[in-house]
Amino acid sequence: MKTKKLLIIAGSDPSGGAGIQTDIKVATSHKVYASAVITCLTAQNTKKVFAIHNPPISFLKAQLEAVLDDISFDAIKIGMLGNAEIIEVVAKILNKKAPKTKIILDPVMVATSGDILLENDAIQALKKFAKQAFLITPNIDEAEILSKMKIKNVADMKIAASKIQKIGAKNVFIKGGHLKMENLDKKSKIVGAKIKTQKITNILLDEKGDFFEITNNKIAVKNIHGTGCALASAISCNLACKKSLLKSVKNANNYIYQQILQNAKIGNGSLVLKHF
Ligand code: PLP
């Protein structure tokens, strides 16, 4: 079978729990070949982001041109971009060199630890770039910023998804994992030590304007890191393998659910996903 190729454009997390390191692991576990262009370097561990270094913009251009002039990709996954200048360069080069390839944009803004991963003045540039995206995958906090509204429940998620689609992304997938527990189904109760029957609802709004609710049982793990990166990568791998959008999102949702159940404690902070 022909090798499917995913280009990942994202930031480095040297602890391997998030960012490009996780994205590559997800691709490998999906039997998709990963190429990776690094936008920013973070100095972080499972507890905290200590520093961010942006390599010279000319070097980002050189990386993008090198891979895009040589390899034709089945999909492109975008993670941490860091600032407006990086967003603009990525947008311009992709527009020129891969105008037909599906872009999955994870609008990374803030880490689970609360550390800022996107400069404040870059939101406008990100919104402009969203017009090039086949799919955008915000979590609740990012969806609130992009839609300029508070999201308290699933009905709000749908309104926010419509607003984000108006920004220009063809399809919108809002991850519900960060919706506050008190807003979830009140009838749910704890069964066993690990799994609550509370549901997490993710919302897909497709380009035809149809909404799909993709639900999971809420797994009671407190701090887990890298799930957003991994979910967007898993969707990207499915799309690279020519699965439909709905199938891709459902498969990725199941994959992350299983990975969260098998989480690992590798340091003293957040838990991580292993992808094996
Ligand atoms: N570090 C990098 C390089 C990332 O790309 C991301 C998220 O995309 C994070 C950290 C934060 O991941 P999380 O919010 O799961 O902690």
Short mmCIF file of C-alpha atoms and ligand atoms in Angstrom, two decimals:
data_model
loop_
_atom_site.label_atom_id
_atom_site.label_comp_id
_atom_site.label_asym_id
_atom_site.label_seq_id
_atom_site.Cartn_x
_atom_site.Cartn_y
_atom_site.Cartn_z
CA MET A 1 0.00 0.00 0.00
CA LYS A 2 1.20 3.51 -0.78
CA THR A 3 2.81 5.22 2.22
CA LYS A 4 0.66 8.05 3.56
CA LYS A 5 2.61 11.15 4.51
CA LEU A 6 1.73 13.75 7.12
CA LEU A 7 3.54 17.05 7.48
CA ILE A 8 3.50 18.34 11.05
CA ILE A 9 4.28 22.01 11.62
CA ALA A 10 4.49 22.56 15.36
CA GLY A 11 6.51 23.38 18.44
CA SER A 12 8.94 21.10 20.27
CA ASP A 13 8.19 19.77 23.75
CA PRO A 14 11.45 18.14 24.88
CA SER A 15 9.67 16.09 27.56
CA GLY A 16 7.79 14.41 24.71
CA GLY A 17 4.32 14.77 26.20
CA ALA A 18 2.98 17.31 23.71
CA GLY A 19 4.03 19.17 20.59
CA ILE A 20 5.88 17.69 17.68
CA GLN A 21 7.25 14.75 19.65
CA THR A 22 3.73 13.57 20.44
CA ASP A 23 2.51 14.27 16.92
CA ILE A 24 5.22 12.01 15.46
CA LYS A 25 4.34 9.23 17.91
CA VAL A 26 0.67 9.47 16.94
CA ALA A 27 1.54 9.29 13.24
CA THR A 28 3.77 6.27 13.76
CA SER A 29 1.11 4.47 15.75
CA HIS A 30 -1.29 5.14 12.86
CA LYS A 31 1.29 3.79 10.35
CA VAL A 32 1.50 7.22 8.73
CA TYR A 33 4.92 8.63 7.82
CA ALA A 34 5.60 11.90 9.69
CA SER A 35 7.71 14.80 8.48
CA ALA A 36 8.11 17.62 10.99
CA VAL A 37 8.91 21.31 10.67
CA ILE A 38 9.65 22.91 14.03
CA THR A 39 8.24 26.39 14.59
CA CYS A 40 9.38 27.06 18.17
CA LEU A 41 11.42 25.30 20.80
CA THR A 42 10.03 25.15 24.31
CA ALA A 43 12.02 24.31 27.42
CA GLN A 44 9.41 22.36 29.36
CA ASN A 45 8.80 19.28 31.43
CA THR A 46 5.61 17.63 32.68
CA LYS A 47 5.19 20.46 35.21
CA LYS A 48 5.86 23.70 33.39
CA VAL A 49 7.01 25.63 30.32
CA PHE A 50 10.20 27.44 31.40
CA ALA A 51 11.16 29.21 28.18
CA ILE A 52 10.32 29.53 24.49
CA HIS A 53 12.84 30.09 21.73
CA ASN A 54 11.81 30.98 18.20
CA PRO A 55 14.50 30.09 15.65
CA PRO A 56 15.15 32.80 13.03
CA ILE A 57 12.18 33.15 10.69
CA SER A 58 14.46 32.61 7.69
CA PHE A 59 15.25 29.16 9.08
CA LEU A 60 11.56 28.32 9.43
CA LYS A 61 11.15 29.28 5.76
CA ALA A 62 14.12 27.11 4.83
CA GLN A 63 12.63 24.09 6.62
CA LEU A 64 9.21 24.55 4.99
CA GLU A 65 10.62 25.04 1.51
CA ALA A 66 12.98 22.08 1.84
CA VAL A 67 10.24 19.59 2.64
CA LEU A 68 7.48 21.07 0.47
CA ASP A 69 9.71 21.29 -2.61
CA ASP A 70 10.49 17.60 -2.29
CA ILE A 71 7.55 15.78 -0.74
CA SER A 72 3.86 15.88 -1.54
CA PHE A 73 1.81 15.32 1.61
CA ASP A 74 -1.56 13.69 2.20
CA ALA A 75 -2.38 16.14 5.01
CA ILE A 76 -0.75 18.90 7.04
CA LYS A 77 -1.20 19.22 10.81
CA ILE A 78 -0.44 22.57 12.43
CA GLY A 79 0.23 22.91 16.14
CA MET A 80 1.98 25.64 18.15
CA LEU A 81 2.86 28.66 16.02
CA GLY A 82 3.94 31.08 18.74
CA ASN A 83 3.52 34.49 17.15
CA ALA A 84 2.03 36.41 14.22
CA GLU A 85 5.20 36.41 12.15
CA ILE A 86 5.44 32.61 12.27
CA ILE A 87 1.74 32.27 11.38
CA GLU A 88 2.11 34.58 8.41
CA VAL A 89 5.14 32.75 7.02
CA VAL A 90 3.52 29.33 7.41
CA ALA A 91 0.30 30.61 5.80
CA LYS A 92 2.11 32.16 2.85
CA ILE A 93 4.36 29.19 2.10
CA LEU A 94 1.53 26.66 2.38
CA ASN A 95 -0.64 28.78 0.13
CA LYS A 96 2.11 28.78 -2.48
CA LYS A 97 3.50 25.26 -2.19
CA ALA A 98 0.62 23.08 -0.96
CA PRO A 99 -2.58 24.93 -1.84
CA LYS A 100 -4.64 21.75 -2.27
CA THR A 101 -3.47 19.78 0.76
CA LYS A 102 -5.86 19.51 3.70
CA ILE A 103 -4.72 21.63 6.64
CA ILE A 104 -5.77 20.62 10.15
CA LEU A 105 -5.21 23.63 12.39
CA ASP A 106 -4.95 23.09 16.15
CA PRO A 107 -5.12 26.71 17.37
CA VAL A 108 -2.70 26.21 20.28
CA MET A 109 -2.85 29.18 22.68
CA VAL A 110 -2.35 28.14 26.30
CA ALA A 111 -0.84 24.96 27.77
CA THR A 112 -2.70 22.86 30.35
CA SER A 113 -0.16 24.23 32.85
CA GLY A 114 -1.48 27.74 32.09
CA ASP A 115 1.65 28.81 30.23
CA ILE A 116 1.05 31.06 27.21
CA LEU A 117 2.00 29.44 23.90
CA LEU A 118 0.68 32.10 21.50
CA GLU A 119 1.41 35.80 21.84
CA ASN A 120 -1.78 37.85 22.41
CA ASP A 121 -1.44 39.99 19.33
CA ALA A 122 -1.28 36.88 17.12
CA ILE A 123 -4.99 36.04 17.38
CA GLN A 124 -5.88 38.13 14.33
CA ALA A 125 -3.20 36.43 12.23
CA LEU A 126 -4.45 33.04 13.42
CA LYS A 127 -8.02 33.93 12.40
CA LYS A 128 -6.78 34.92 8.96
CA PHE A 129 -4.87 31.66 8.65
CA ALA A 130 -8.01 29.73 9.69
CA LYS A 131 -9.48 30.58 6.27
CA GLN A 132 -6.93 28.17 4.75
CA ALA A 133 -7.84 25.34 7.12
CA PHE A 134 -9.91 22.30 6.18
CA LEU A 135 -10.49 21.73 9.88
CA ILE A 136 -9.86 23.77 13.02
CA THR A 137 -9.78 21.97 16.39
CA PRO A 138 -10.06 24.42 19.32
CA ASN A 139 -10.62 23.37 22.91
CA ILE A 140 -13.22 25.28 24.95
CA ASP A 141 -10.81 28.07 25.97
CA GLU A 142 -9.55 28.56 22.43
CA ALA A 143 -13.10 28.40 21.04
CA GLU A 144 -14.14 31.14 23.50
CA ILE A 145 -11.34 33.38 22.26
CA LEU A 146 -12.02 32.68 18.57
CA SER A 147 -15.80 33.10 18.87
CA LYS A 148 -15.63 35.93 21.44
CA MET A 149 -18.29 34.25 23.61
CA LYS A 150 -18.49 32.29 26.87
CA ILE A 151 -19.16 28.59 26.46
CA LYS A 152 -21.03 26.98 29.33
CA ASN A 153 -22.71 23.99 27.71
CA VAL A 154 -23.13 21.99 24.52
CA ALA A 155 -25.65 24.46 23.07
CA ASP A 156 -23.04 27.23 23.48
CA MET A 157 -20.44 25.00 21.82
CA LYS A 158 -22.66 24.79 18.74
CA ILE A 159 -23.14 28.55 18.59
CA ALA A 160 -19.38 29.06 18.98
CA ALA A 161 -18.68 26.49 16.25
CA SER A 162 -20.91 28.44 13.84
CA LYS A 163 -19.12 31.67 14.71
CA ILE A 164 -15.73 30.04 14.17
CA GLN A 165 -16.88 28.64 10.84
CA LYS A 166 -17.79 32.19 9.80
CA ILE A 167 -14.15 33.17 10.41
CA GLY A 168 -13.42 30.88 7.48
CA ALA A 169 -12.38 27.37 8.56
CA LYS A 170 -14.36 24.87 6.47
CA ASN A 171 -15.05 22.45 9.31
CA VAL A 172 -14.92 23.05 13.06
CA PHE A 173 -14.32 20.49 15.81
CA ILE A 174 -14.62 21.82 19.37
CA LYS A 175 -13.11 19.59 22.04
CA GLY A 176 -15.37 19.49 25.09
CA GLY A 177 -12.88 18.09 27.60
CA HIS A 178 -12.34 21.44 29.29
CA LEU A 179 -16.05 22.17 29.82
CA LYS A 180 -16.47 22.60 33.58
CA MET A 181 -17.74 19.48 35.35
CA GLU A 182 -20.70 21.31 36.89
CA ASN A 183 -22.02 21.97 33.39
CA LEU A 184 -21.92 18.31 32.42
CA ASP A 185 -24.78 15.88 32.79
CA LYS A 186 -25.87 16.18 36.43
CA LYS A 187 -27.38 12.66 36.53
CA SER A 188 -24.02 11.00 36.00
CA LYS A 189 -22.35 9.25 38.88
CA ILE A 190 -19.03 7.66 39.66
CA VAL A 191 -18.73 3.96 38.81
CA GLY A 192 -15.54 2.32 39.98
CA ALA A 193 -12.37 4.23 40.75
CA LYS A 194 -11.52 5.48 37.32
CA ILE A 195 -14.41 6.16 35.01
CA LYS A 196 -17.30 8.47 35.71
CA THR A 197 -20.38 8.04 33.59
CA GLN A 198 -20.30 11.75 32.98
CA LYS A 199 -20.01 12.42 29.30
CA ILE A 200 -17.69 14.67 27.43
CA THR A 201 -19.29 16.01 24.29
CA ASN A 202 -17.19 17.18 21.37
CA ILE A 203 -18.91 19.06 18.57
CA LEU A 204 -18.21 18.72 14.87
CA LEU A 205 -19.71 21.29 12.52
CA ASP A 206 -19.10 20.25 8.95
CA GLU A 207 -18.97 22.32 5.81
CA LYS A 208 -22.59 21.47 4.93
CA GLY A 209 -23.67 23.04 8.23
CA ASP A 210 -24.49 19.73 9.95
CA PHE A 211 -23.66 19.25 13.63
CA PHE A 212 -22.45 15.97 15.10
CA GLU A 213 -22.04 15.24 18.81
CA ILE A 214 -19.15 12.90 19.47
CA THR A 215 -19.24 11.74 23.06
CA ASN A 216 -16.97 9.91 25.46
CA ASN A 217 -17.22 8.85 29.05
CA LYS A 218 -15.27 11.31 31.18
CA ILE A 219 -12.16 9.61 32.50
CA ALA A 220 -11.30 10.92 35.95
CA VAL A 221 -7.65 11.78 35.42
CA LYS A 222 -6.76 15.20 36.76
CA ASN A 223 -3.77 16.49 34.86
CA ILE A 224 -3.04 15.03 31.51
CA HIS A 225 -0.90 16.74 28.97
CA GLY A 226 -0.73 16.54 25.19
CA THR A 227 -4.23 15.23 24.53
CA GLY A 228 -5.15 18.19 22.32
CA CYS A 229 -2.05 17.80 20.14
CA ALA A 230 -2.60 14.06 19.92
CA LEU A 231 -6.27 14.33 18.99
CA ALA A 232 -5.60 16.76 16.15
CA SER A 233 -2.77 14.52 14.93
CA ALA A 234 -4.94 11.42 15.06
CA ILE A 235 -7.64 13.20 13.02
CA SER A 236 -4.93 14.30 10.56
CA CYS A 237 -3.65 10.73 10.16
CA ASN A 238 -7.16 9.46 9.42
CA LEU A 239 -7.70 12.24 6.89
CA ALA A 240 -4.30 11.47 5.33
CA CYS A 241 -5.58 7.89 4.92
CA LYS A 242 -8.57 9.30 3.00
CA LYS A 243 -11.16 8.53 5.67
CA SER A 244 -14.21 10.82 5.71
CA LEU A 245 -14.15 13.73 8.15
CA LEU A 246 -16.77 12.18 10.45
CA LYS A 247 -15.03 8.80 10.46
CA SER A 248 -11.68 10.52 11.07
CA VAL A 249 -13.00 12.44 14.05
CA LYS A 250 -14.73 9.37 15.53
CA ASN A 251 -11.65 7.16 15.07
CA ALA A 252 -9.40 9.81 16.62
CA ASN A 253 -11.78 10.27 19.53
CA ASN A 254 -11.71 6.51 20.25
CA TYR A 255 -7.92 6.43 19.90
CA ILE A 256 -7.42 9.24 22.45
CA TYR A 257 -9.94 7.66 24.84
CA GLN A 258 -7.92 4.42 24.83
CA GLN A 259 -4.65 6.33 25.19
CA ILE A 260 -5.96 8.28 28.19
CA LEU A 261 -6.96 4.99 29.86
CA GLN A 262 -3.38 3.76 29.32
CA ASN A 263 -1.75 7.02 30.49
CA ALA A 264 1.78 7.04 31.92
CA LYS A 265 3.41 8.97 34.75
CA ILE A 266 6.86 9.80 33.44
CA GLY A 267 7.71 12.81 35.64
CA ASN A 268 6.37 14.70 38.64
CA GLY A 269 3.78 16.78 36.79
CA SER A 270 1.06 15.92 34.28
CA LEU A 271 0.42 12.42 33.06
CA VAL A 272 1.17 11.74 29.40
CA LEU A 273 -0.03 9.47 26.62
CA LYS A 274 2.38 6.75 25.45
CA HIS A 275 1.01 5.92 22.00
CA PHE A 276 2.10 2.29 22.31
N1 PLP B 1 3.99 22.44 24.21
C1 PLP B 1 3.82 22.42 22.90
C2 PLP B 1 5.02 22.53 22.03
C3 PLP B 1 2.54 22.30 22.39
O1 PLP B 1 2.35 22.29 21.07
C4 PLP B 1 1.44 22.19 23.25
C5 PLP B 1 0.07 22.05 22.77
O2 PLP B 1 -0.22 22.01 21.63
C6 PLP B 1 1.66 22.21 24.60
C7 PLP B 1 2.95 22.34 25.04
C8 PLP B 1 0.56 22.14 25.58
O3 PLP B 1 -0.05 20.93 25.64
P1 PLP B 1 -1.08 20.72 26.81
O4 PLP B 1 -2.04 21.84 26.75
O5 PLP B 1 -1.70 19.42 26.52
O6 PLP B 1 -0.29 20.74 28.07
#
